[in-house]
mmCIF file of C-alpha atoms and ligand atoms in Angstrom:
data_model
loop_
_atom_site.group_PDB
_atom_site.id
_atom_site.type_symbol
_atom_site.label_atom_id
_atom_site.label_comp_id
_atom_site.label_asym_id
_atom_site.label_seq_id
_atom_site.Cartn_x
_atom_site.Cartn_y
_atom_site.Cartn_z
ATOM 1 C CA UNK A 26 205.279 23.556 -18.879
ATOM 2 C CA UNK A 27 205.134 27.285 -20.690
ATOM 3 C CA UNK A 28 204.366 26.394 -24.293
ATOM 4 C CA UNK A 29 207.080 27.580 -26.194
ATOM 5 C CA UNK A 30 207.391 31.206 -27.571
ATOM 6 C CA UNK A 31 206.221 32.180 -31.186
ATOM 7 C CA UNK A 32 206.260 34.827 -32.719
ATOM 8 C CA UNK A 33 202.508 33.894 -34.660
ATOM 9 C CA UNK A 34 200.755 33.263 -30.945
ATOM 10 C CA UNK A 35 201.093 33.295 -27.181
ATOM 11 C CA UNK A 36 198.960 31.739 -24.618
ATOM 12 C CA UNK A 37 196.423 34.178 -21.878
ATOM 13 C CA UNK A 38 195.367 32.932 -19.011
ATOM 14 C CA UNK A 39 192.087 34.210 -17.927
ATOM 15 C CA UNK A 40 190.093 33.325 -14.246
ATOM 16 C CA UNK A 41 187.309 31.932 -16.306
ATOM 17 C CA UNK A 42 188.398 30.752 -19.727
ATOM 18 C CA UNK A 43 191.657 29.395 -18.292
ATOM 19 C CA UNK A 44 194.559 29.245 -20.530
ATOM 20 C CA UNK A 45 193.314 30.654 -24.266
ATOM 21 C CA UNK A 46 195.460 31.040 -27.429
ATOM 22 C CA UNK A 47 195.993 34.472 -28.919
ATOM 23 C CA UNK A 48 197.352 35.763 -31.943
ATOM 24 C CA UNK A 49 200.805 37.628 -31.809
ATOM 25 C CA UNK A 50 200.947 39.418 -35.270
ATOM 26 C CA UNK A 51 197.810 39.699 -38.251
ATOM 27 C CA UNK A 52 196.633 36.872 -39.799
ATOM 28 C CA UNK A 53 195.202 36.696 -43.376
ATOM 29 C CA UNK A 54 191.686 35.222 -44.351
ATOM 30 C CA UNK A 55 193.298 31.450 -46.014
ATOM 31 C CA UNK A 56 196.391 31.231 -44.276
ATOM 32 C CA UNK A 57 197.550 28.940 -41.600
ATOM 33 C CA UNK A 58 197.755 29.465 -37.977
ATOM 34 C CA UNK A 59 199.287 26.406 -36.808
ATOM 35 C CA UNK A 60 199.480 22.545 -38.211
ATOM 36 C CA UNK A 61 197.366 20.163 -36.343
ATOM 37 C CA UNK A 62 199.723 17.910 -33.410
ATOM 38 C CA UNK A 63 198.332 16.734 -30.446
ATOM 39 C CA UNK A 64 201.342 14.895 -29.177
ATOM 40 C CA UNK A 65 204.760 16.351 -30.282
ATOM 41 C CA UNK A 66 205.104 18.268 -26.666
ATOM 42 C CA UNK A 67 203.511 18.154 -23.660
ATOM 43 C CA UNK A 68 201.564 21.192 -24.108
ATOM 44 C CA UNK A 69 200.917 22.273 -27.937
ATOM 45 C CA UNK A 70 198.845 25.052 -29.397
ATOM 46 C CA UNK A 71 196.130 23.008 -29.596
ATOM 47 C CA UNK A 72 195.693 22.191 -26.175
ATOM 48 C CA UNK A 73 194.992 25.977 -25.211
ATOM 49 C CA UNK A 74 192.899 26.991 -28.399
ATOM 50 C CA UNK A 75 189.662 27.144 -27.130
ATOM 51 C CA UNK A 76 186.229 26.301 -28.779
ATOM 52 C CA UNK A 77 183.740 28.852 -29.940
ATOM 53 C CA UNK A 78 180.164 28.541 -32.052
ATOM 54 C CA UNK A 79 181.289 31.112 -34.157
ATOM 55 C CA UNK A 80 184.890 30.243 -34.543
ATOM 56 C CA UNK A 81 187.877 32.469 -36.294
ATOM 57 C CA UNK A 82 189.712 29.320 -37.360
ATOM 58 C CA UNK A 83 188.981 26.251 -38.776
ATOM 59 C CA UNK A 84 190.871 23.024 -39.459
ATOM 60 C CA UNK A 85 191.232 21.636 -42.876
ATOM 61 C CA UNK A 86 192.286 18.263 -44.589
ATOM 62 C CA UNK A 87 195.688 19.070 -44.641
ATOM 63 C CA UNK A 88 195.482 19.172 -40.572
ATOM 64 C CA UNK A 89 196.470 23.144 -40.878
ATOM 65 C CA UNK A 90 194.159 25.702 -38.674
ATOM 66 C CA UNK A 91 193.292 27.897 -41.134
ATOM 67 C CA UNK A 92 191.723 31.980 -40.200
ATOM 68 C CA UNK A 93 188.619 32.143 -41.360
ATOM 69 C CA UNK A 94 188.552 35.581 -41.719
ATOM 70 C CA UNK A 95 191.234 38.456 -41.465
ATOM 71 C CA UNK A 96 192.651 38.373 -37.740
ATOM 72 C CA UNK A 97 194.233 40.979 -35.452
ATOM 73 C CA UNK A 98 197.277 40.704 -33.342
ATOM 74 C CA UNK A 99 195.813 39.601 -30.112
ATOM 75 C CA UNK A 100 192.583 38.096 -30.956
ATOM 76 C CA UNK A 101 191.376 35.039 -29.371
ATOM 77 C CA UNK A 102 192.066 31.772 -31.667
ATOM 78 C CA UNK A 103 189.072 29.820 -31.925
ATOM 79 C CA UNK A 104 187.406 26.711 -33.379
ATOM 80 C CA UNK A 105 184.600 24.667 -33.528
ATOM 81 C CA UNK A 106 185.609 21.495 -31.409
ATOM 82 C CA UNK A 107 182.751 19.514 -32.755
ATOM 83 C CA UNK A 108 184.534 20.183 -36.195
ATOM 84 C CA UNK A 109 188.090 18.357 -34.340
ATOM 85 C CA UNK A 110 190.079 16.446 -36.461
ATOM 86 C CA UNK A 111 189.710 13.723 -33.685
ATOM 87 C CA UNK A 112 186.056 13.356 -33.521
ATOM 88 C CA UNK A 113 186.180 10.643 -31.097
ATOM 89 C CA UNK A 114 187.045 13.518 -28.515
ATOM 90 C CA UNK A 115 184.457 13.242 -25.679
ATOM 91 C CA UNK A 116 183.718 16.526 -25.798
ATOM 92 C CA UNK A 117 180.778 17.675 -23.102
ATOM 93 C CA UNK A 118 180.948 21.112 -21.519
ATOM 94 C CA UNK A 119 179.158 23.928 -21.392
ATOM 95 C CA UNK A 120 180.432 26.590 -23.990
ATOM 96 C CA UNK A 121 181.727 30.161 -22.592
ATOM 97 C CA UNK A 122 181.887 31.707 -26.422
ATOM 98 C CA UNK A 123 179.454 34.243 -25.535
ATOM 99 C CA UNK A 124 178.228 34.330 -29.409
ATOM 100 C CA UNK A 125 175.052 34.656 -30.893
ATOM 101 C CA UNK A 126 175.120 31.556 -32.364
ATOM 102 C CA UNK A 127 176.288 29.676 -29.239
ATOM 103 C CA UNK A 128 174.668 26.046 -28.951
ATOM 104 C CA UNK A 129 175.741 26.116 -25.397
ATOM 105 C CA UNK A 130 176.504 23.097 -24.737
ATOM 106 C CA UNK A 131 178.984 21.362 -26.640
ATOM 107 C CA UNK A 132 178.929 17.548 -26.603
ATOM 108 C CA UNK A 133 179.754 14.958 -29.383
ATOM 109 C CA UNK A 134 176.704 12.855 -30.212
ATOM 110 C CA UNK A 135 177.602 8.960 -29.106
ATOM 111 C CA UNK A 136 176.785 6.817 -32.171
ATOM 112 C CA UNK A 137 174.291 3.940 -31.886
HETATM 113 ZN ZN1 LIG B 215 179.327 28.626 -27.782
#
């Protein structure tokens, strides 16, 4: 189901990232990308945003991804998944962000 067209993003789909989220237009440093729903559609923005150690983006209380810094038209949207709103997420793969900072794998610590 093609998410549906906007004129702030659009979704790539790469052989070894698999679907990613890209900017369609600039984005200022502060402002926000897209507000946080996980269940409105079938397939929302936040499905296909992929995670990165050194994300672009970042999630604040308000539930709006936010840029983190200045962003081109067709830059990869990222954030930190370990940062989720839902932090219950059973996140365990290995990370493809190619970063310096890259913790490689990303997986939520289970609580004792
Ligand atoms: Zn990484």
């Amino acid at each position: 189901m093609p998410l549906s067209v906007s004129k702030d993003f659009h979704v790539v789909e790469s052989d070894t990232k698999g679907k990613s989220l890209f900017t369609s237009r600039k984005f200022s440093k502060g402002e926000c990308i897209y507000l946080f729903d996980y269940w409105s559609k079938k397939v929302m923005p936040i499905h296909v945003t992929n995670h990165s150690c050194e994300p672009n983006s970042s999630f604040n209380a308000a539930g709006e991804l936010i840029a983190l810094y200045d962003l081109e038209a067709n830059e990869e949207i990222t954030y930190d998944y370990l940062l989720h709103p839902i932090p219950a997420s059973p996140w365990d793969f290995t990370c493809l962000c190619q970063t310096d900072g890259c913790i490689g794998r990303v997986k939520v610590a289970t609580r004792n």
